[in-house]
Every structure is written in C-alpha cells, then in structure tokens.
CSV table of C-alpha atoms and ligand atoms in Angstrom, one decimal:
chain,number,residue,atom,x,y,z
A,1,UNK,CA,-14.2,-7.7,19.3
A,2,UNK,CA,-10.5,-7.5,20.1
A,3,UNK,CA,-8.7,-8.6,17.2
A,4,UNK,CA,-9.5,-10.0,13.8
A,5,UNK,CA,-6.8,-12.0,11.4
A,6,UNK,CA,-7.6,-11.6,8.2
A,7,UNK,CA,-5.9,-14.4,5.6
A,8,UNK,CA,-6.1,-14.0,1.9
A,9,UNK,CA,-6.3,-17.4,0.3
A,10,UNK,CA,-6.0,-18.6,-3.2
A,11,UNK,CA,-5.1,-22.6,-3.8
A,12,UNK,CA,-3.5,-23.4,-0.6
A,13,UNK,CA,-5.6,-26.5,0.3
A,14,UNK,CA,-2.6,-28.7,2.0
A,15,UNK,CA,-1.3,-25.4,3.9
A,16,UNK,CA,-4.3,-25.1,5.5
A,17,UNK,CA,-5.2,-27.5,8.2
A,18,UNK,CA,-1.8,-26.3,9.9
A,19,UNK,CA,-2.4,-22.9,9.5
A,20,UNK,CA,-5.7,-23.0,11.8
A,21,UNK,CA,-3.9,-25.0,14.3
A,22,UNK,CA,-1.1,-22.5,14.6
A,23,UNK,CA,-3.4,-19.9,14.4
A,24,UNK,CA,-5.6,-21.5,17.3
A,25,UNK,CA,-2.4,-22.3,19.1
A,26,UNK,CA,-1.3,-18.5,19.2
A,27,UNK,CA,-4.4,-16.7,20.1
A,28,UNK,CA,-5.5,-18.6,23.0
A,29,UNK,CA,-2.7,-17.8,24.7
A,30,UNK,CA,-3.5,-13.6,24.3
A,31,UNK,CA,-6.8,-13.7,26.5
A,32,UNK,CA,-8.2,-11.8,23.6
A,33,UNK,CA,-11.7,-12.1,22.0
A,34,UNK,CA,-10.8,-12.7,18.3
A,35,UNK,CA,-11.9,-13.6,14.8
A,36,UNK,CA,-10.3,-15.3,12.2
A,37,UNK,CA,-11.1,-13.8,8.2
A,38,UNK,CA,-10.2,-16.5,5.4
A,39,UNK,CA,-11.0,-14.5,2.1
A,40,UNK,CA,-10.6,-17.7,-0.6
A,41,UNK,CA,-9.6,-15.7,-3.7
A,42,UNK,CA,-11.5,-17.9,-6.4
A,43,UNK,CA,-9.5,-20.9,-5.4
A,44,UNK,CA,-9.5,-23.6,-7.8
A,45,UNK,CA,-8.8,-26.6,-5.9
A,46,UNK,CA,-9.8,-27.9,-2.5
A,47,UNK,CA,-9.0,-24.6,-0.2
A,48,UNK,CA,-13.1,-23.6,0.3
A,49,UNK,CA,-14.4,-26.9,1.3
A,50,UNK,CA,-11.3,-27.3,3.9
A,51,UNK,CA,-12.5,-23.5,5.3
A,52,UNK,CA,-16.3,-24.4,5.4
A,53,UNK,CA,-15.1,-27.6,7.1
A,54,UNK,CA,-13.1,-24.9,9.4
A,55,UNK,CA,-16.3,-22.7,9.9
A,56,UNK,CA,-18.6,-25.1,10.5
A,57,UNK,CA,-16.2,-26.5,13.1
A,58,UNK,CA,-15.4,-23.4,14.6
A,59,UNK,CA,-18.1,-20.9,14.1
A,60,UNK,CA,-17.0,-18.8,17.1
A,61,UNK,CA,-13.8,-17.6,15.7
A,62,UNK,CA,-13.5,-18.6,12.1
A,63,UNK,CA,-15.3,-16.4,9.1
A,64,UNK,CA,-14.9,-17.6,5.3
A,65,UNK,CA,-15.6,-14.9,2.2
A,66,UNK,CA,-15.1,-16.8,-1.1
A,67,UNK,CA,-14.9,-14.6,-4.0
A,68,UNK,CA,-16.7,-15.9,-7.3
A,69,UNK,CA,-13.0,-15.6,-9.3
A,70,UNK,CA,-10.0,-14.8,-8.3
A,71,UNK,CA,-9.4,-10.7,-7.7
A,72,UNK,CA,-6.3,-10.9,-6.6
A,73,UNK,CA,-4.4,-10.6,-2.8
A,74,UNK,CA,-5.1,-6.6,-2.6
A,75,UNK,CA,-8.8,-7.7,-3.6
A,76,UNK,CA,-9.2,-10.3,-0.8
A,77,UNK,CA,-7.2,-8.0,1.9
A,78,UNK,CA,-10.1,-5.2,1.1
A,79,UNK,CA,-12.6,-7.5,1.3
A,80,UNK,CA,-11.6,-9.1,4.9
A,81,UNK,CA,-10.9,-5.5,6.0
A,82,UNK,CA,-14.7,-4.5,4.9
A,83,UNK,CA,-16.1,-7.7,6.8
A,84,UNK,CA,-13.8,-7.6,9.8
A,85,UNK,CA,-14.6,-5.9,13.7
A,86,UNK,CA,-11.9,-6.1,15.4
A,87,UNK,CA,-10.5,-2.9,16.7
A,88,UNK,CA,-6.9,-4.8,15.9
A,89,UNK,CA,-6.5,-5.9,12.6
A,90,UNK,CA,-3.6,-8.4,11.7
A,91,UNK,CA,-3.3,-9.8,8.3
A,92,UNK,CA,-1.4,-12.9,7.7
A,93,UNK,CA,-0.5,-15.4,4.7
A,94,UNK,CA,-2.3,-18.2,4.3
A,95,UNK,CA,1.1,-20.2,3.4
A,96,UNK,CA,2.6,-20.7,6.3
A,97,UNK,CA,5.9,-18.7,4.7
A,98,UNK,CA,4.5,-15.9,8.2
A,99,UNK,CA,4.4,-17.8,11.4
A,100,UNK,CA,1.1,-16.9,13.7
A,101,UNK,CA,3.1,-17.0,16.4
A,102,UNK,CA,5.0,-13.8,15.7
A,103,UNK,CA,1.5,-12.5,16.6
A,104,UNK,CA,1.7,-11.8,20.0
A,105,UNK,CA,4.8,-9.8,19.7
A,106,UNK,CA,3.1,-7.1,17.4
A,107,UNK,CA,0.4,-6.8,19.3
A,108,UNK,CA,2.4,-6.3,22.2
A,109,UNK,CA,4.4,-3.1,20.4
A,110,UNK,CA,0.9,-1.7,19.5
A,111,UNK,CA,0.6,-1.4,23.4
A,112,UNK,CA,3.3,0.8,23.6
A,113,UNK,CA,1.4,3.5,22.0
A,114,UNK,CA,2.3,2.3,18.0
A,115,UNK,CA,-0.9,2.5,15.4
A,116,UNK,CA,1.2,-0.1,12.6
A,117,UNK,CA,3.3,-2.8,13.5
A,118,UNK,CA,5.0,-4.0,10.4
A,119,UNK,CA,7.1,-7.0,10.0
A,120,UNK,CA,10.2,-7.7,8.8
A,121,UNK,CA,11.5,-10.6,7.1
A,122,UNK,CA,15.1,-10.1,7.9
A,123,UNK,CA,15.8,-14.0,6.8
A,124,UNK,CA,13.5,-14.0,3.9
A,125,UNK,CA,13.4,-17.9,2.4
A,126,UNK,CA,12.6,-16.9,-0.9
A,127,UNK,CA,14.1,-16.9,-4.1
A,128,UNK,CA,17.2,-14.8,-4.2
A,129,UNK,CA,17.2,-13.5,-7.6
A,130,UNK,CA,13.3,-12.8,-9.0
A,131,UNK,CA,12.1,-11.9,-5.3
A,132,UNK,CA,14.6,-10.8,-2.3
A,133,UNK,CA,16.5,-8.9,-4.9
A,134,UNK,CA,14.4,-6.6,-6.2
A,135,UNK,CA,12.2,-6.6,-3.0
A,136,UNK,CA,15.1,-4.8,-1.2
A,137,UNK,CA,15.5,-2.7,-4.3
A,138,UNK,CA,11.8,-1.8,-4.2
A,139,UNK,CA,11.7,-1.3,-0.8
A,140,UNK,CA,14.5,1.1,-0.5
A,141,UNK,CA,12.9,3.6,-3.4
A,142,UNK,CA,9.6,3.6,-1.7
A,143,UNK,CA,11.1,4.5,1.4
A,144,UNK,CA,13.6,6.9,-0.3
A,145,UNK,CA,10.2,8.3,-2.2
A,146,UNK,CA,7.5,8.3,0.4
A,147,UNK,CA,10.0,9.1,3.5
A,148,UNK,CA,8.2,6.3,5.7
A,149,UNK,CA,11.4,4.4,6.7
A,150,UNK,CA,10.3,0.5,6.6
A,151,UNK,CA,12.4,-2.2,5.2
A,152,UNK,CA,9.6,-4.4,4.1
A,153,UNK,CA,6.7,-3.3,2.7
A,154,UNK,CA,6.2,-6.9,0.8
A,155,UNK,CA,5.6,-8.6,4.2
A,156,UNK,CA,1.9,-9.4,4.8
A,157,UNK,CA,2.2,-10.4,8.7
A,158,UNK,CA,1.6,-6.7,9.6
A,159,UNK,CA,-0.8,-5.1,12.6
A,160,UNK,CA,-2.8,-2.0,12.4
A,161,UNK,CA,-5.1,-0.2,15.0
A,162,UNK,CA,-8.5,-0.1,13.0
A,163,UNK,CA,-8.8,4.3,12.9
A,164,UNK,CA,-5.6,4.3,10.7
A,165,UNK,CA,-7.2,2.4,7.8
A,166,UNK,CA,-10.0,4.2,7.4
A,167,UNK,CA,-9.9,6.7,4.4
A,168,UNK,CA,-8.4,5.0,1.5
A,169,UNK,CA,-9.3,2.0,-0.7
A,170,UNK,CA,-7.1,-0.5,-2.2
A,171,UNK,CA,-6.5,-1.0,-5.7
A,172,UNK,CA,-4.2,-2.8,-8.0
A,173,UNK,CA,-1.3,-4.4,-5.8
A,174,UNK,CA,-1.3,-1.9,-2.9
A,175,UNK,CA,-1.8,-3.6,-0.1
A,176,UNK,CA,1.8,-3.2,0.4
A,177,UNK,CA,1.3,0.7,0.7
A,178,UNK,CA,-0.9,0.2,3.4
A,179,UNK,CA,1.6,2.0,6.0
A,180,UNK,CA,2.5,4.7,3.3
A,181,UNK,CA,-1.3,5.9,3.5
A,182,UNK,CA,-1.4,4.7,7.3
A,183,UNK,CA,1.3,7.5,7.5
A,184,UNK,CA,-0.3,9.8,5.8
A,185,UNK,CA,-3.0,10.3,8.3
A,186,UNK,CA,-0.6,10.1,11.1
A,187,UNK,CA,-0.1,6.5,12.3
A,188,UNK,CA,2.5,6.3,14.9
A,189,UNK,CA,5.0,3.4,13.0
A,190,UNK,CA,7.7,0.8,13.9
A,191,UNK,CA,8.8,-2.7,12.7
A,192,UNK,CA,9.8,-6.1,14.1
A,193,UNK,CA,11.7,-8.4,12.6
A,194,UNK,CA,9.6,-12.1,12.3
A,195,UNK,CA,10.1,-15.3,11.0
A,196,UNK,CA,9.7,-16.3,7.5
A,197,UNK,CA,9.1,-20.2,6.8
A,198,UNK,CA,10.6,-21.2,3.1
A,199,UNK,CA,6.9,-22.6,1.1
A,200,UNK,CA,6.1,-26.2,1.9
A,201,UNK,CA,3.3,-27.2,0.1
A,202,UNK,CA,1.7,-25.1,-3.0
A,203,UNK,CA,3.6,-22.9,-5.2
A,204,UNK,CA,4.2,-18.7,-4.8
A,205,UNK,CA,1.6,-16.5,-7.1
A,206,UNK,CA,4.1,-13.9,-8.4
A,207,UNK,CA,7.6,-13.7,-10.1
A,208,UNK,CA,9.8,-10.5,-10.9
A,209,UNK,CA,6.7,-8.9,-13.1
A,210,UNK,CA,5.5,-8.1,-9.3
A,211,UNK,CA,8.0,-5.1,-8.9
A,212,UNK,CA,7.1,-3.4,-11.8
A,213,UNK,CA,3.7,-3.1,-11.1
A,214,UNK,CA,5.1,-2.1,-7.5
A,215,UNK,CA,6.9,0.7,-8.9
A,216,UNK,CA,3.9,1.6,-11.2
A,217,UNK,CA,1.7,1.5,-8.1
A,218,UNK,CA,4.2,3.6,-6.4
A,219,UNK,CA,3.3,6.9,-8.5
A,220,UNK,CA,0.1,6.9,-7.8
A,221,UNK,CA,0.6,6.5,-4.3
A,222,UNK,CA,2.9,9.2,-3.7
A,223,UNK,CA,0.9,11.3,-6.1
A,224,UNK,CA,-2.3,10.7,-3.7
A,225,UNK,CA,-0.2,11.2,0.0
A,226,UNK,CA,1.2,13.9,-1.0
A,227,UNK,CA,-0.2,15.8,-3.7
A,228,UNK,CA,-4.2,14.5,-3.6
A,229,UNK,CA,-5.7,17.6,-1.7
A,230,UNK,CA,-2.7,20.1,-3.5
A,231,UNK,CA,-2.2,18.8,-7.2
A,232,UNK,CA,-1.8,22.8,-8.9
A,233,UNK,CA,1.1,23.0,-6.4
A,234,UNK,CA,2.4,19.6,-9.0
A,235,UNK,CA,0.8,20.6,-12.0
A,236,UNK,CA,1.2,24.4,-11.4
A,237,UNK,CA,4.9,24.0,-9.9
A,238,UNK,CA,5.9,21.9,-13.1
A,239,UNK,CA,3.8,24.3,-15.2
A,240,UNK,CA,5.8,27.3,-13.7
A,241,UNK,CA,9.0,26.1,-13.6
A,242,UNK,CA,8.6,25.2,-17.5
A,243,UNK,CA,7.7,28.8,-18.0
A,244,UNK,CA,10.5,30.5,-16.6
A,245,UNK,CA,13.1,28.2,-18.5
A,246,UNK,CA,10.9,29.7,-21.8
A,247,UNK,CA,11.2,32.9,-20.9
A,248,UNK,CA,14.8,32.7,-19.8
A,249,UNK,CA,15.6,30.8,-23.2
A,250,UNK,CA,13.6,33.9,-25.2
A,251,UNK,CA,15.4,36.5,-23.3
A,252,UNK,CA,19.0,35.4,-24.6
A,253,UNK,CA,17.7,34.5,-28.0
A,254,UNK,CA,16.5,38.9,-27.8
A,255,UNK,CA,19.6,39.7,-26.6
A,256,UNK,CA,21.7,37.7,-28.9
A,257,UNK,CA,19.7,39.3,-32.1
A,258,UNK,CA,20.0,42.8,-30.4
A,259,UNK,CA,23.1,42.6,-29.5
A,260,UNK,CA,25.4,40.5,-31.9
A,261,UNK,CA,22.6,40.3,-34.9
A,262,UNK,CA,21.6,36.7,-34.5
A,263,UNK,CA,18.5,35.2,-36.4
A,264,UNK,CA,15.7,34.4,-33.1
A,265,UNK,CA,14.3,32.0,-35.4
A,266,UNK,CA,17.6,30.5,-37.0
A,267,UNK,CA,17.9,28.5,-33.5
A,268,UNK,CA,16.6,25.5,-32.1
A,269,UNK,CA,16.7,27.0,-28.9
A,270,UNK,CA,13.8,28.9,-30.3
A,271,UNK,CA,11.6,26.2,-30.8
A,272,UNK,CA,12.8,24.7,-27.8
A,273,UNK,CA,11.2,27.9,-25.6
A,274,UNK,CA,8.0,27.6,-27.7
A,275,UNK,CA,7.5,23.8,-26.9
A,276,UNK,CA,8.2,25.2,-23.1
A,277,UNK,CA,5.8,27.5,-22.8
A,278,UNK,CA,3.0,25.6,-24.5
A,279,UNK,CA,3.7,22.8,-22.0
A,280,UNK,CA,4.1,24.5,-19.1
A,281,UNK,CA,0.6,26.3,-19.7
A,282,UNK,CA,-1.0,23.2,-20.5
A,283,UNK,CA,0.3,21.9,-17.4
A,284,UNK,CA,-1.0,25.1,-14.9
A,285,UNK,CA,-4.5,24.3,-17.3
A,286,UNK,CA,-4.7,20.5,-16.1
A,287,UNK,CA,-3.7,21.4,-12.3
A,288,UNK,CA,-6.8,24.1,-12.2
A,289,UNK,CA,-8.8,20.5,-13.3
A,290,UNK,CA,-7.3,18.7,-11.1
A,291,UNK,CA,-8.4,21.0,-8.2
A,292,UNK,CA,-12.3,20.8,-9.3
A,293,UNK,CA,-11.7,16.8,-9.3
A,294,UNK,CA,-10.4,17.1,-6.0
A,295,UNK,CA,-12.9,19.1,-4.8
A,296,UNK,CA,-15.6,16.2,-5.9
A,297,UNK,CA,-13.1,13.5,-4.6
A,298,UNK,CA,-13.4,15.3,-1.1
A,299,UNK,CA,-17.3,16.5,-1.2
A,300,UNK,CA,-19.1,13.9,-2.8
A,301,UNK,CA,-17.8,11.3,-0.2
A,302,UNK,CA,-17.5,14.0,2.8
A,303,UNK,CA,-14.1,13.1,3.2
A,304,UNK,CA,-12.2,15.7,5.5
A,305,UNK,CA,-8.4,17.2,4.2
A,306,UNK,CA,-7.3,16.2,8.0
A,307,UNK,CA,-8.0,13.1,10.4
A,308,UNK,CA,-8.2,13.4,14.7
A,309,UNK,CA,-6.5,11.3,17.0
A,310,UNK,CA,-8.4,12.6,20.3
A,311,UNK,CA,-11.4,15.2,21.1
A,312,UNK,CA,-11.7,16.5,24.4
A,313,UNK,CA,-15.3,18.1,25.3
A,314,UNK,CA,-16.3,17.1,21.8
A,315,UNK,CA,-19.0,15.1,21.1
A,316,UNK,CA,-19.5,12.7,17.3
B,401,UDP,N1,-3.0,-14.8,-2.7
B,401,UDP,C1,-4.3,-14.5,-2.9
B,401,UDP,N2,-4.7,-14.1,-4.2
B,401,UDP,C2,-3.8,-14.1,-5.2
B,401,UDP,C3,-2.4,-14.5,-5.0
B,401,UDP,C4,-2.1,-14.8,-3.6
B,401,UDP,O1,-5.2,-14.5,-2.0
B,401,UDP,O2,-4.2,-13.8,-6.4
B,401,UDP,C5,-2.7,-15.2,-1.3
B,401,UDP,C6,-1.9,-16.5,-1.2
B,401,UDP,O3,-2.8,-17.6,-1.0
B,401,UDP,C7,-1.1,-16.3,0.1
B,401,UDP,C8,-0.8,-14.8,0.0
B,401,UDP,O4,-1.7,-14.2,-0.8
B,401,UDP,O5,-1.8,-16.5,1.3
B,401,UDP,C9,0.7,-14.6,-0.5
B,401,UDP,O6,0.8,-15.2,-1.7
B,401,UDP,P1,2.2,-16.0,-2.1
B,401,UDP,O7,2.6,-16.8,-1.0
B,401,UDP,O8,2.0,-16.6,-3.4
B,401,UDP,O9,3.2,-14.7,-2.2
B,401,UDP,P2,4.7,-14.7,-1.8
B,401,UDP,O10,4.8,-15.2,-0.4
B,401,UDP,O11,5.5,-15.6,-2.7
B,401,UDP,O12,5.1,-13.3,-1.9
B,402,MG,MG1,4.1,-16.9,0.4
C-alpha cells in the first residue's frame, strides 16, 4: 500500500457524497495504490450510514472506523493512523473547508526527499475574529517556542512518510503538534500553501476556547521534545538557579549585619532567601523523580533515546 487518507468525521452527512468524489477524482490520477480511512467520531446524524453506503460501494479503497461516542478529532486521527498501511499518510477534513486535490502536490514535495509536508492556509475562509486571529497568534508562539518554523499548525491537509510518526501517541488536541514531535525525531520539514473552501453544509466543532487548550497543550509538548529523556537538566536547572539567588540574597543580608549592624531577620529579603532555597531543593528533589519516571517511560516500552534514518550492513 502506497498511500492512505485518513478523514476524521463527526456530523458531516451532506459534505460527504462530494467529498468521496473529489477524493476519487484526485487519486486516480497519482497511479498510486491507496486507501481511504473515514474515522466517524460518534456522529449523531446520518454520516455512518452514508460511509457504509461508501464501503460497501467501494471496498477496494474505502475503510470506515466508527467510534461508539464521540472522542474527539485527535481521537479519530489516532485511531485511522493505528488502522492505516500506507507508507504515505495524508490526513484530510471531512468538510470540504481542504480540497483533495491539493493532494498531489504534497506528495510530490515528499519526493524531493521531505518526511512532512504541511499545508498552509494562506487564504483561510474562516471566521476572522474567534479563529484566524488567534490561530496566527498561536501559531507564531509554537513556532517561536518549539523552533519548527510552520505557519499553520491548525491545518489538517498535511502528508507524513509513515517512520516519522512512530514514537509518540496523541492526546488531548495535539494532532496539531504532530510536526513538533515529527521534528523531534528528525523529519526533514517544509510547507505549501493550499486551498481552503469557506464551510458549505454543517457547522465548525470549535470556537476561541480551542486556543487555550492549544496553548495548554503546548507545555506539555515542548516539555516532552525537549526535556522528556533530560527533565533534572529542567527541574535541576530551575532548582539550581533558585539556590544561587538564596545564597546570594543570604550573603548581603551577612554582610549588611557584619558590616553596618543590620538585623538578618528584620528583612523580608530574609524570608524571601528561605522560601528560595526550600523551592529550589524541592525542585532538584522532583527532577531526581522525574529521571526514575523517565527511565520506566523509556524501558517498560523499549523505547530508544534516538531514532535511525538508514543502516548500512545492519540487519533488524
Ligand atoms: N471532527 C471530528 N471530531 C470532533 C470534531 C471535529 O472528527 O469532535 C472532524 C470534523 O468532522 C472535520 C474535522 O474534524 O472533518 C475538522 O472539524 P471542523 O471543520 O469543525 O474544524 P475547523 O475546520 O472549523 O477548524
Ligand atoms: Mg472545517
């Protein structure tokens, strides 16, 4: 298998029927083999009959996975990801808002030698103020904080070489941070701008509540790219640098009472190195815990600190 699509899907019954002709349309132009994932999300109205209508039609390329309730679009991205063979993945809206036939361009800039193709909704049709506003706002400070440059994270229409989404599972909303992880094992990464459709039939799942969770979700990732094999250097680093500020604070309080006869105690700043110290202790304490939890993380699911692109003279 060459390719799979995989198409989260939660009450989008009249988008549909279009969506598997444009689909259809776009692929049997590549000369591909492909597949075609349609996660329904607990859908509530007619979207899983309409797919099993699909199926049944097309059993060749078209696969349905209908979740008893709805999980959620991260959920239903894992899910077609876990059931999917291509060695290509592409995940796409089931809305119609991404346009199928952006398709063969993406998989065209995988051939020149890219891992992660994301796209870019550089004329975004939605609405201004709760979503393009603070998309670009969010996608600036993940960029800023995770130093993979991408302008849209939110887009969905994205391809991936199979290898560089191996090693991390999804949670919450973080579908999004797929090429933050991607990076992290060393995906070779670009972008292309694509079209984005303004919705036609059905109504969008999320409002401005979206980017905090974003944000929220953004801690953890960075602490798990960056600091998941490593956490005393954040605990311990924190820890230390807590320390030295004591210590400096208690060394002027000494020299003030040696030197000009001023009460240690009398001062806040006293306190202030106390409260310091404890905390920065505390904080070397739960990096040293960290490190055993890490050390599970890694051993119990025999998950290497490093990934391989190629092995010469090497066997599996
Ligand atoms: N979706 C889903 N589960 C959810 C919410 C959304 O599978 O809980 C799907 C939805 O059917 C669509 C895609 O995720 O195919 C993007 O959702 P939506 O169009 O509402 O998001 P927007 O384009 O407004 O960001
Ligand atoms: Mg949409």
């Amino acid at each position: 298998m060459n390719l799979s699509l995989i198409v989260p899907v939660y009450n989008e019954q009249d988008n549909l029927p279009l969506l598997f002709e444009s689909i259809k349309e776009s692929m049997d132009s590549l000369g591909k083999t492909w597949e075609v994932i349609y996660v329904d999300d607990g859908s509530r109205d007619n979207s899983l009959p309409v797919l099993s209508a699909q199926a049944e039609k097309d059993p060749e390329h078209s696969r349905v996975i209908s979740f008893r309730r709805n999980f959620g679009q991260t959920a239903a991205i894992a899910a077609g990801l876990d059931y999917s063979q291509g060695e290509i993945v592409v995940l796409l809206d089931a809305d119609l808002q991404n346009d199928p036939r952006d398709i063969p361009m993406l998989l065209q800039k995988l051939d020149e030698g890219y891992d992660l193709v994301s796209g870019w909704r550089k004329q975004r049709k939605d609405n201004a103020i709760t979503r393009n506003f603070p998309s670009m706002l969010a996608n600036r400070l993940i960029s800023w904080v995770t130093g993979v440059q991408l302008h849209d994270y939110g887009c969905t229409l994205k391809a991936y070489r199979r290898p560089v989404l191996e090693g991390f599972r999804l949670y919450g909303e973080m579908h999004r941070f797929i090429p933050v992880f991607a990076n992290s094992v060393g995906a070779r990464i670009t972008e292309v701008v694509v079209n984005h459709q303004p919705r036609r039939f059905g109504k969008t799942k999320y409002g401005l509540e979206r980017t905090v969770k974003v944000i929220l979700d953004l801690f953890t990732v960075k602490f798990l790219v960056s600091y998941s094999s490593k956490p005393i250097y954040l605990f311990g680093g924190t820890g230390m640098g807590l320390m030295v500020i004591s210590a400096f604070i208690m060394l002027y309080l000494m020299i003030r009472r040696l030197f000009f006869l001023v009460s240690v105690t009398g001062s806040p700043l006293f306190q202030t190195s106390v409260m310091f110290f404890i905390l920065g202790f505390q904080s070397m304490l739960m990096g040293l815990i960290a490190e055993l939890l890490v050390r599970t993380y890694h051993e119990s699911q025999r998950k290497p600190t490093y990934t391989v692109r190629t092995r010469i003279n090497i066997d599996d």
